[in-house]
mmCIF file of C-alpha atoms in Angstrom:
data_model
loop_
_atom_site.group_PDB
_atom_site.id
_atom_site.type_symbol
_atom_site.label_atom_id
_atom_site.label_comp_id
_atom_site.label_asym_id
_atom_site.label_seq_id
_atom_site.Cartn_x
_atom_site.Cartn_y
_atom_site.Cartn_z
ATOM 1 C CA UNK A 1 149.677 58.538 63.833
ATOM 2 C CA UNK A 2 148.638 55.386 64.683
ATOM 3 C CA UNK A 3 148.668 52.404 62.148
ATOM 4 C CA UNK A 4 144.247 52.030 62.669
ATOM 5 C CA UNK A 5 142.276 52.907 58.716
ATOM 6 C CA UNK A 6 139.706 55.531 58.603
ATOM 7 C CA UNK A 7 135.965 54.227 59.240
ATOM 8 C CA UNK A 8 137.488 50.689 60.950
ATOM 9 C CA UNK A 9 135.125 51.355 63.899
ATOM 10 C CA UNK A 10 131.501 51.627 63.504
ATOM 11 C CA UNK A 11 128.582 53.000 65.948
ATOM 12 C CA UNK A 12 124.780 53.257 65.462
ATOM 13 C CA UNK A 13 122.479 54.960 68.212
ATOM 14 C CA UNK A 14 120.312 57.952 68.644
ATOM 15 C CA UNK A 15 121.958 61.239 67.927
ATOM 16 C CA UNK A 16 120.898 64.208 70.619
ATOM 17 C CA UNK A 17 122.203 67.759 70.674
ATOM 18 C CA UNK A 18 123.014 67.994 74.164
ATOM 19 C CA UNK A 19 122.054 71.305 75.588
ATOM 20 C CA UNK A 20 123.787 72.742 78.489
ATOM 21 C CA UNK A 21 123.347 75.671 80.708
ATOM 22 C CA UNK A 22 124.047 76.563 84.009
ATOM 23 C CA UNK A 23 120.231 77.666 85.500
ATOM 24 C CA UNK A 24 118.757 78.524 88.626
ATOM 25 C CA UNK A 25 116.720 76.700 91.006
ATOM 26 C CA UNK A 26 113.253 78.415 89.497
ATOM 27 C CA UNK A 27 113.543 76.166 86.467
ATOM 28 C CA UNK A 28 114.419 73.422 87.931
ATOM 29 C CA UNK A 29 111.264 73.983 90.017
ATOM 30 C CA UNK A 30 109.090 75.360 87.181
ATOM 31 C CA UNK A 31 109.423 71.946 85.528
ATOM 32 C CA UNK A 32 109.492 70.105 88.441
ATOM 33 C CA UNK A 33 113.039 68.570 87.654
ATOM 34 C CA UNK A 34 115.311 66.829 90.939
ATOM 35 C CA UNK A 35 118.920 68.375 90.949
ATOM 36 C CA UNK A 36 120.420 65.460 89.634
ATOM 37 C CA UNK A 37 118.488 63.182 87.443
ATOM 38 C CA UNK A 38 118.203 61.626 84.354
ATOM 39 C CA UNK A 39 114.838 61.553 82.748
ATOM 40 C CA UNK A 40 112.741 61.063 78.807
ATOM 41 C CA UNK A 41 110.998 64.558 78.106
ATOM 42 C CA UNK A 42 107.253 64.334 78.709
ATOM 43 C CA UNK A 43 104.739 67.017 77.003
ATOM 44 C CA UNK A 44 105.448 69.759 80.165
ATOM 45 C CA UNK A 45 109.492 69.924 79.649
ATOM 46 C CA UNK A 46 108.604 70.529 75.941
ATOM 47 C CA UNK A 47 108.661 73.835 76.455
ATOM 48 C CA UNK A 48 112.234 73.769 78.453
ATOM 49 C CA UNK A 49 114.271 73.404 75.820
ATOM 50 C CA UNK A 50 113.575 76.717 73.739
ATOM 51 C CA UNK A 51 113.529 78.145 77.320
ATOM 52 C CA UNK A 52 117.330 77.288 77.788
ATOM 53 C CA UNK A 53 118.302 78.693 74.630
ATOM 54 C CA UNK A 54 116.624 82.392 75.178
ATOM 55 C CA UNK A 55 116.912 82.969 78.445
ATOM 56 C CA UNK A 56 120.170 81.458 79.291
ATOM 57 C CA UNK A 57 123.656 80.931 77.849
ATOM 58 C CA UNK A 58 124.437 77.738 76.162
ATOM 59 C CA UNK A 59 126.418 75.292 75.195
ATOM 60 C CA UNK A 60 126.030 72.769 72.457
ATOM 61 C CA UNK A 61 127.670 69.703 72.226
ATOM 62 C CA UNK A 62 127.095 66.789 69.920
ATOM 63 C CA UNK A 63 125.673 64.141 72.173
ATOM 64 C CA UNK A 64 123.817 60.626 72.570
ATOM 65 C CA UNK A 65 126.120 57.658 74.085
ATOM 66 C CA UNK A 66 126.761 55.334 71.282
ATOM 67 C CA UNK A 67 127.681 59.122 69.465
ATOM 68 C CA UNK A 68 129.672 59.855 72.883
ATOM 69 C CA UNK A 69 131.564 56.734 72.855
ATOM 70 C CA UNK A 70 132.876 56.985 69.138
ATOM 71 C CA UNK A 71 134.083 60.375 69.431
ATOM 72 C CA UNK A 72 136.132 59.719 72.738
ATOM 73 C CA UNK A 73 137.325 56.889 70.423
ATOM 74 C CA UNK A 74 138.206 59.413 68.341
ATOM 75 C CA UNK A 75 139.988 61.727 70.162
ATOM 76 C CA UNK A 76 142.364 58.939 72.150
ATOM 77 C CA UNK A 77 143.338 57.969 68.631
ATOM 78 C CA UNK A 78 144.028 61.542 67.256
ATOM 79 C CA UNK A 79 145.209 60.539 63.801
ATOM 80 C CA UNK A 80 144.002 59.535 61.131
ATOM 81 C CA UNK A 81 140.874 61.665 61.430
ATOM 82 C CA UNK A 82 137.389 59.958 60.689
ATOM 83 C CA UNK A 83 138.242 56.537 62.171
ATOM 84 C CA UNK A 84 134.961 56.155 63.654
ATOM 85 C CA UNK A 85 131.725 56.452 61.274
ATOM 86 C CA UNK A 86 128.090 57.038 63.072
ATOM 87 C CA UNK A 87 124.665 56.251 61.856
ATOM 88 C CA UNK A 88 121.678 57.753 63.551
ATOM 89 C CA UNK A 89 118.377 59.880 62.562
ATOM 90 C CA UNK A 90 118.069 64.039 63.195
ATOM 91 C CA UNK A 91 115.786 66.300 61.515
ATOM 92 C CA UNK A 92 116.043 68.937 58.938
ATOM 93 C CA UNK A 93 116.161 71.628 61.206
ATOM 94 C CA UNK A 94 118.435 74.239 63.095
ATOM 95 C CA UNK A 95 120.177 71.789 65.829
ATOM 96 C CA UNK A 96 120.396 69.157 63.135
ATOM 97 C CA UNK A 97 122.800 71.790 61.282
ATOM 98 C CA UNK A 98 124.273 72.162 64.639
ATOM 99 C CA UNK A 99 124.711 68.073 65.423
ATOM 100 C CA UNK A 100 126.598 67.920 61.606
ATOM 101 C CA UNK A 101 129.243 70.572 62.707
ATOM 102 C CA UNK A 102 129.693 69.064 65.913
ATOM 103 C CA UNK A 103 130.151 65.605 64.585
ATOM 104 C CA UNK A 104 132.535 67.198 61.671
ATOM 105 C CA UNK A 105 134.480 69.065 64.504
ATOM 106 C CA UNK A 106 135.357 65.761 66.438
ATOM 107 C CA UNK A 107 136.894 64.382 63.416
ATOM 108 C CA UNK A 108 134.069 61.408 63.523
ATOM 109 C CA UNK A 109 132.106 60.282 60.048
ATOM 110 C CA UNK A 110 128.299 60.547 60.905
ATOM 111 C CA UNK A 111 126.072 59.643 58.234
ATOM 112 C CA UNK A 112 122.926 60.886 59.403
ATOM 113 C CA UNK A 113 119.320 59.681 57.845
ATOM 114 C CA UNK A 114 118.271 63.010 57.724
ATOM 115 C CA UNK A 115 114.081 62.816 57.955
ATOM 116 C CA UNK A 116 111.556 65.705 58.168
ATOM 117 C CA UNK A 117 108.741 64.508 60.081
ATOM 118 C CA UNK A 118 110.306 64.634 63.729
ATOM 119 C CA UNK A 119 112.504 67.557 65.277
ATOM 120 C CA UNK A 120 116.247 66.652 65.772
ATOM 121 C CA UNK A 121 116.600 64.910 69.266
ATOM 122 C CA UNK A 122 118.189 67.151 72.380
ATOM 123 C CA UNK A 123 118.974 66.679 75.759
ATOM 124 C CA UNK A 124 118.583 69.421 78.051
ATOM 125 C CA UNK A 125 121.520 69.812 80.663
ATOM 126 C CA UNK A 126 120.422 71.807 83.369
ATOM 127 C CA UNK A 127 123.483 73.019 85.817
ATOM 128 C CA UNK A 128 122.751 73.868 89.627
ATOM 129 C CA UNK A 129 126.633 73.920 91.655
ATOM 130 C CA UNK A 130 127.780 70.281 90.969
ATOM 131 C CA UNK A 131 124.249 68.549 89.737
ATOM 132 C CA UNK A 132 122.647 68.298 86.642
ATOM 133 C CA UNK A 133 119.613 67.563 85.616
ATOM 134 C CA UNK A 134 119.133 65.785 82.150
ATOM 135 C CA UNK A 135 115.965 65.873 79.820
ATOM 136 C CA UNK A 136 116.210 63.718 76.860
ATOM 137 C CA UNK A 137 113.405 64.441 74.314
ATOM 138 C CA UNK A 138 114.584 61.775 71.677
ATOM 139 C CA UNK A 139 112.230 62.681 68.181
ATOM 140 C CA UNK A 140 114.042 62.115 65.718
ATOM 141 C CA UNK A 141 116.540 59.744 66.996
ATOM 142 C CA UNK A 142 113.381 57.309 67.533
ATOM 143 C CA UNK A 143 112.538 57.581 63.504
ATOM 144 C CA UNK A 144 115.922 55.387 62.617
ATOM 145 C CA UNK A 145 114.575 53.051 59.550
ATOM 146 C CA UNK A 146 116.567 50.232 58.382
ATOM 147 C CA UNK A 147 115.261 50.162 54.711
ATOM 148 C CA UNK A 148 115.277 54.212 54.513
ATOM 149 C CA UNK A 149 118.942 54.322 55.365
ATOM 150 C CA UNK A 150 121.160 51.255 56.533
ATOM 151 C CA UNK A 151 120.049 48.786 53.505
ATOM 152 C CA UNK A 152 121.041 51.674 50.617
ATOM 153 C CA UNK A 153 123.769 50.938 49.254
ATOM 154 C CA UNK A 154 125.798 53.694 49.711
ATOM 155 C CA UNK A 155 125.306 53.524 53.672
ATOM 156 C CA UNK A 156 126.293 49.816 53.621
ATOM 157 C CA UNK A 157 129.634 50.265 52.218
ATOM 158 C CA UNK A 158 130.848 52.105 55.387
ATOM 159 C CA UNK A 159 129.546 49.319 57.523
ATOM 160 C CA UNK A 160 131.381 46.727 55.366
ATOM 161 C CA UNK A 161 134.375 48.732 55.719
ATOM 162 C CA UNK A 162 134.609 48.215 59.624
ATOM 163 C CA UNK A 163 136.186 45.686 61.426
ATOM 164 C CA UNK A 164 135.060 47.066 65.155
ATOM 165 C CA UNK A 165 131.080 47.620 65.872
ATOM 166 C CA UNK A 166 129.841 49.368 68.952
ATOM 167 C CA UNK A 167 125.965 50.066 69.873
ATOM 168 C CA UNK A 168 124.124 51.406 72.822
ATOM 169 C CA UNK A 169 121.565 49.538 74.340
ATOM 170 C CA UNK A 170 119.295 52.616 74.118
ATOM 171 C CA UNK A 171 119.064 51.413 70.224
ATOM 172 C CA UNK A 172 117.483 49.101 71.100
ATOM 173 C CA UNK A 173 113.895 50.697 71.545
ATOM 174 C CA UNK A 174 114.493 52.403 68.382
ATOM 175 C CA UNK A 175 115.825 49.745 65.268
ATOM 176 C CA UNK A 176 116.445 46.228 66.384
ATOM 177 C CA UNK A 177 116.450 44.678 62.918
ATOM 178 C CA UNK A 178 119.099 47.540 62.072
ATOM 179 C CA UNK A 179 121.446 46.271 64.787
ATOM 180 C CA UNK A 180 120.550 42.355 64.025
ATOM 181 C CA UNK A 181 121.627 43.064 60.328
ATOM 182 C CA UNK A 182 124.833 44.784 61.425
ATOM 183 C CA UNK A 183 125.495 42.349 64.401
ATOM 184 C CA UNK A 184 124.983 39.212 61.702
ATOM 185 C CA UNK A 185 127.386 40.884 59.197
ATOM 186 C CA UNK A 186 130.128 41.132 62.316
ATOM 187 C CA UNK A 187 129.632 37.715 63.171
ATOM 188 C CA UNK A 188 129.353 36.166 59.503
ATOM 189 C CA UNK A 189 132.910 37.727 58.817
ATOM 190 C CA UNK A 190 134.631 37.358 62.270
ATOM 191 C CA UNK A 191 134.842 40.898 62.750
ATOM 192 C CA UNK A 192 133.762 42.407 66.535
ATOM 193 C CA UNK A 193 130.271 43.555 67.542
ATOM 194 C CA UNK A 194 130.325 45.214 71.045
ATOM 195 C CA UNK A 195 127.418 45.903 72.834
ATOM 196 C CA UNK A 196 126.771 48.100 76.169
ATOM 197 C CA UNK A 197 123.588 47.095 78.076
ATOM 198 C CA UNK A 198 123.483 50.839 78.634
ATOM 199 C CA UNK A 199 120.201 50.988 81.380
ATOM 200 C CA UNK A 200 118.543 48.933 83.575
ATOM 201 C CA UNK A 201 114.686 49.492 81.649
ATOM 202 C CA UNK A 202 117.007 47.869 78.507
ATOM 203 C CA UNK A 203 117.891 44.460 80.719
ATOM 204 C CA UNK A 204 113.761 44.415 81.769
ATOM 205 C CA UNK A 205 111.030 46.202 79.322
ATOM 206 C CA UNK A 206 113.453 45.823 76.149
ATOM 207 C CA UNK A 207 114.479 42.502 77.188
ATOM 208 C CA UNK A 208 113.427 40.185 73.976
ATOM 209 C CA UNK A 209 115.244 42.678 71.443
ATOM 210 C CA UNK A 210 118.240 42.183 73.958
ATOM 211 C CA UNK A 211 118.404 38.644 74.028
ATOM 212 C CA UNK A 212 118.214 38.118 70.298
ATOM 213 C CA UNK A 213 121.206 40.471 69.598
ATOM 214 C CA UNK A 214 123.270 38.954 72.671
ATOM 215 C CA UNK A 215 124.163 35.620 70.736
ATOM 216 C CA UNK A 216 126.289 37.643 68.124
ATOM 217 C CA UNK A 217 127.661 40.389 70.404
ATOM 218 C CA UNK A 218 131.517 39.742 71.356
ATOM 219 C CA UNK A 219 131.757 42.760 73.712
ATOM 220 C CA UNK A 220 129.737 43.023 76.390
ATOM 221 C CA UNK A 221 129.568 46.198 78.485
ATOM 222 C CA UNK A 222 127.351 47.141 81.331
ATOM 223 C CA UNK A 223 127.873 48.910 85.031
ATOM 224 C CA UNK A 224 126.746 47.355 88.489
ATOM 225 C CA UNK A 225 123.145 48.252 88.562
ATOM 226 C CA UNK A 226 122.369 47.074 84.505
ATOM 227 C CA UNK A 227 124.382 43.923 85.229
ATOM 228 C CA UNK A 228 122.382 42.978 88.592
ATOM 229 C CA UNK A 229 119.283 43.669 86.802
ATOM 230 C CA UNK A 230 120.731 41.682 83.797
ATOM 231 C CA UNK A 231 121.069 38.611 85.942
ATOM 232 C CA UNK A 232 117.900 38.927 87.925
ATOM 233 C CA UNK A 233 116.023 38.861 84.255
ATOM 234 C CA UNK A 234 118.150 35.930 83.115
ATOM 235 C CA UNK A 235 118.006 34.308 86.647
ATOM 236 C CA UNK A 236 121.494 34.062 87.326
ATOM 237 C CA UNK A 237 120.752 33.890 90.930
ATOM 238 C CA UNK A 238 123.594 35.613 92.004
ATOM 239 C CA UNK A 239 124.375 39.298 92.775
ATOM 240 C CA UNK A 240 128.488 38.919 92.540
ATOM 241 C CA UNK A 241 129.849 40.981 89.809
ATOM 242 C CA UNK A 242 131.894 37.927 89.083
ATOM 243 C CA UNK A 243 129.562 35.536 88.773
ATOM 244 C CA UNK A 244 127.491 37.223 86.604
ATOM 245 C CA UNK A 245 130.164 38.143 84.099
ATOM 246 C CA UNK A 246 130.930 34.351 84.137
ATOM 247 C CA UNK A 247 127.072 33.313 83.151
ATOM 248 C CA UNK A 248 126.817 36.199 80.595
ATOM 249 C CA UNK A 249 130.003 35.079 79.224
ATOM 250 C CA UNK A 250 128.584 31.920 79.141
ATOM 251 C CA UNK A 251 125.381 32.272 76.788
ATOM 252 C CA UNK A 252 124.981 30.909 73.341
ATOM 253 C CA UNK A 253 127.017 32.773 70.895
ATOM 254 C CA UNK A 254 127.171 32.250 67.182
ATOM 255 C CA UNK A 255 130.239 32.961 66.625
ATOM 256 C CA UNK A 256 132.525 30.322 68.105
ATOM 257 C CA UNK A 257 136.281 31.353 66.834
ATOM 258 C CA UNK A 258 135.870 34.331 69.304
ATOM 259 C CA UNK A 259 135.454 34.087 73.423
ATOM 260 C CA UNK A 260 132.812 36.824 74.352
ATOM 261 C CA UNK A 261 134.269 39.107 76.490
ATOM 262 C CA UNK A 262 132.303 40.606 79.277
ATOM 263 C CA UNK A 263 133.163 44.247 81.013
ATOM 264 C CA UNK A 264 131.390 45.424 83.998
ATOM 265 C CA UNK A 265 132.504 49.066 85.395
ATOM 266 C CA UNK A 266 131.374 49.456 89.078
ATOM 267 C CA UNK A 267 132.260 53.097 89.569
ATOM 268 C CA UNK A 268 135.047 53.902 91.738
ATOM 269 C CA UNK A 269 135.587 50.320 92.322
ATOM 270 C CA UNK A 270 137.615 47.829 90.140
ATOM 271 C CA UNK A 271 136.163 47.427 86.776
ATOM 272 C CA UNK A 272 135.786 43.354 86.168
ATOM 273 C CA UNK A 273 136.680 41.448 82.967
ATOM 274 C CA UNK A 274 135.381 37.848 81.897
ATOM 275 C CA UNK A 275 138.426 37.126 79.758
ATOM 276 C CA UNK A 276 138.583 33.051 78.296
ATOM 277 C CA UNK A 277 138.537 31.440 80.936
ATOM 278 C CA UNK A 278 139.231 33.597 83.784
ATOM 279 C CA UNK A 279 138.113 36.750 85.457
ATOM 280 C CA UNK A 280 140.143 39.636 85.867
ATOM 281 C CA UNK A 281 140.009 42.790 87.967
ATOM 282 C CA UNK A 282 141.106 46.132 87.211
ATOM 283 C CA UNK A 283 141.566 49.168 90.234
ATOM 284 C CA UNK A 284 140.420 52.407 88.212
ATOM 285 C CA UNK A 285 142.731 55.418 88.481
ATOM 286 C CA UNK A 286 142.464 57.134 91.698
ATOM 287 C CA UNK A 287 141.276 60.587 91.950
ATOM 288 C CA UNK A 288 140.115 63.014 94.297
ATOM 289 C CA UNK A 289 136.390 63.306 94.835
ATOM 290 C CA UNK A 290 137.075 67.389 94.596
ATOM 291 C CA UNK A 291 138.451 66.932 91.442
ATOM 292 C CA UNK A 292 135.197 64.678 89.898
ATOM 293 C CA UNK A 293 132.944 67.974 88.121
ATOM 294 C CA UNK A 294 130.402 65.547 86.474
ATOM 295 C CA UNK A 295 130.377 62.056 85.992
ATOM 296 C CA UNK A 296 127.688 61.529 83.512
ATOM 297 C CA UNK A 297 129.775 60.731 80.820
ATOM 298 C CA UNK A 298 132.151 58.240 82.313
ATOM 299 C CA UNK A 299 130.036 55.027 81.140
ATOM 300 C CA UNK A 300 130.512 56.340 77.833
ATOM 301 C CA UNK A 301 133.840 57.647 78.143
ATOM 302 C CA UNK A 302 135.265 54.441 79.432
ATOM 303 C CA UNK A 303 133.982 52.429 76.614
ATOM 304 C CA UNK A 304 135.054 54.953 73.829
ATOM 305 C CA UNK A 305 138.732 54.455 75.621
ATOM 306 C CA UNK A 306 137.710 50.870 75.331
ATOM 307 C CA UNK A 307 137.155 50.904 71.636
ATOM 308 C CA UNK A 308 140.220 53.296 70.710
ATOM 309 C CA UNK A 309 142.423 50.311 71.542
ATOM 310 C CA UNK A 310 140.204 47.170 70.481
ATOM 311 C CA UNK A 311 140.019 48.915 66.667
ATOM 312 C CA UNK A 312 144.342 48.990 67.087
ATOM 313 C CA UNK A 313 144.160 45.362 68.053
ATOM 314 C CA UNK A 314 145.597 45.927 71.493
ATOM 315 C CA UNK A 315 144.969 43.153 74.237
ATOM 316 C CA UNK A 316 142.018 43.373 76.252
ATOM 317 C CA UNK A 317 144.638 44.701 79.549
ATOM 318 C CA UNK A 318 145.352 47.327 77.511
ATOM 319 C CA UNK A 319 141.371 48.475 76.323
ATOM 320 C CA UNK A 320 140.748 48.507 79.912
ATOM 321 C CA UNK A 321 143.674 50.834 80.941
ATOM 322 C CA UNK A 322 142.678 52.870 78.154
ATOM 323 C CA UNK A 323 138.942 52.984 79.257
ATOM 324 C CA UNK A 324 140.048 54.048 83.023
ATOM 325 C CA UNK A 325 142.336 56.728 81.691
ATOM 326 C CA UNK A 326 139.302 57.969 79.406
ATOM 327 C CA UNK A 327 136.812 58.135 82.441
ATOM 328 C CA UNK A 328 139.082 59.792 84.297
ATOM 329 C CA UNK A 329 139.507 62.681 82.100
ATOM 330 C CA UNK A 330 135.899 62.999 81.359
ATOM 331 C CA UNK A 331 134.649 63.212 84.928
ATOM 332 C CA UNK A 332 136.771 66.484 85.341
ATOM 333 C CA UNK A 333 134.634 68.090 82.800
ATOM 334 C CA UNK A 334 131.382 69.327 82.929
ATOM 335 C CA UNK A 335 129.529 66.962 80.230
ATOM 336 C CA UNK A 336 131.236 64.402 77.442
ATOM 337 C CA UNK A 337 133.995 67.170 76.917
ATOM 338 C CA UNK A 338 137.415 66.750 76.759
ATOM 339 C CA UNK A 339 141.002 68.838 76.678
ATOM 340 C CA UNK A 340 142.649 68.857 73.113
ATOM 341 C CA UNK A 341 145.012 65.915 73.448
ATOM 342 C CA UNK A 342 145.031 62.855 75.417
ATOM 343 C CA UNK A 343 148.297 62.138 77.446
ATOM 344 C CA UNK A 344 147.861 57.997 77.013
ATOM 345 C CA UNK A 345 150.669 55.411 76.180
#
């Protein structure tokens, strides 16, 4: 059991119900959907998602990244249960129930604002051989409100009692006074907010909310293609991985007794680390490319490996080995599954 308090680490993001099923190339062509994609649910693929659930079988698993990354958190730390607590919006409705037992059954703490105006948010998972397709439809996780939820007083205790934060960028288009008001509570009391640029639309379209969070966050985590459209926004003027974990190290931060610390994964090759005042590489695991079923879930895989060391106080080295072991597991599964123990030391 390790020596880390229940509800020390903290996420906020959209909650989905991820819905997968193993279908055939008529629905993928009925709905016009590419193989393997990742796409927001437009007013035709409404219509998918009850399809999925009567005419093939399927599997539910509680989804959403920020929700991902806790839970892998989770499950790398084993014991005590409910280490990681979760904020986000769902609906009063069937796969709400659903997302509830989910969360419950990875051990996590979610504290849903539970709203009836918008369905619970899903994510369709469409299997074809090797690909899937993915259909986000977010409803209710867009409905998030700060004053119906985070400022009550029983919901602000549990953020009070964490010392680790950790937020998608995908919250962004959703409740960026939520995440300021967490992110100024982290910095106010030297505790660690952790970000994840999380797309490259975040680094562009949502780039004002972005830039008025980055000054408190002390994590920052992004892959190659967010951080290269990261630096063209901020005009770096530089498309090495190093460099640009350098500058984004660099910007204003308001806390000064902590370094930010900036993580950039790059797939198969070495993640990179802007550490004080020096970079740092890291080779990933090595693995077989028949062995890789699906590697959707490695962003937020790594980072809940990440997290499952930074809320134990281990040294950054040690986060990161934990991160590659986590992606490495997930990518064998199909979706953000994983075995029942970890085998990580």
């Amino acid at each position: 059991m390790s020596a880390v308090s229940p509800n020390s680490l903290f996420g906020m993001g959209n909650p989905l119900l991820d819905i997968c099923a193993t279908v055939d190339k008529d629905l993928l062509d009925k709905y016009a959907l590419k193989p393997n994609d990742q796409i927001l649910a437009e007013d035709k693929h409404k219509a998918l998602f009850e399809e999925l659930v009567k005419k093939f079988k399927v599997e539910y698993h509680a989804g959403g990244a920020t929700q991902n990354s806790i839970k892998i958190a989770q499950w790398m730390i084993q014991e005590p249960h409910k280490v990681g607590t979760y904020f986000g919006c769902i609906g009063k409705d069937k796969f709400g129930e659903i997302l509830k037992k989910k969360a419950e059954e990875a051990h996590i703490d979610a504290h849903y604002y539970e709203q009836d105006e918008e369905p619970t948010g899903t994510c369709a998972a469409c299997i074809t051989g090797d690909n899937r397709s993915l259909v986000a439809n977010l409803a209710a996780a867009n409905c998030y409100k700060k004053d119906k939820h985070l400022d009550l007083e029983e919901n602000w205790k549990w953020v009070e009692k964490a010392n680790v934060y950790y937020i998608a960028g995908f919250f962004l288009t959703v409740s960026l006074e939520s995440i300021l008001k967490v992110a100024k509570h982290a910095s106010d009391n030297n505790k660690l907010f952790c970000l994840n640029l999380s797309a490259a639309f975040i680094c562009q379209v949502f780039k004002d909310n972005l830039m008025q969070v980055l000054p408190y966050v002390d994590v920052l985590f992004g892959n190659e293609t967010e951080a290269a459209a990261f630096a063209k926004e901020q005009d770096f003027e530089t498309k090495d991985l190093k460099e640009i974990a350098k500058k984004a190290q660099s910007l204003p931060k308001v806390n000064k007794k902590r370094k930010r610390i900036v993580v950039l994964t790059q797939g198969k090759e070495e993640t990179v680390m802007a550490l004080s005042d020096k970079i740092e590489t890291f080779p990933v695991l090595p693995i077989d490319p028949k062995d890789i079923v699906d590697t959707n879930g490695a962003g937020d895989a790594f980072v809940g490996g990440f997290l499952s060391q930074l809320v134990q106080e281990k040294p950054p080295n040690q986060c990161v080995k934990a991160a590659h072991y986590a992606a490495n597991v997930i990518i064998r599964q199909s979706g953000c599954t994983f075995p029942e123990n970890p085998d990580f030391n």
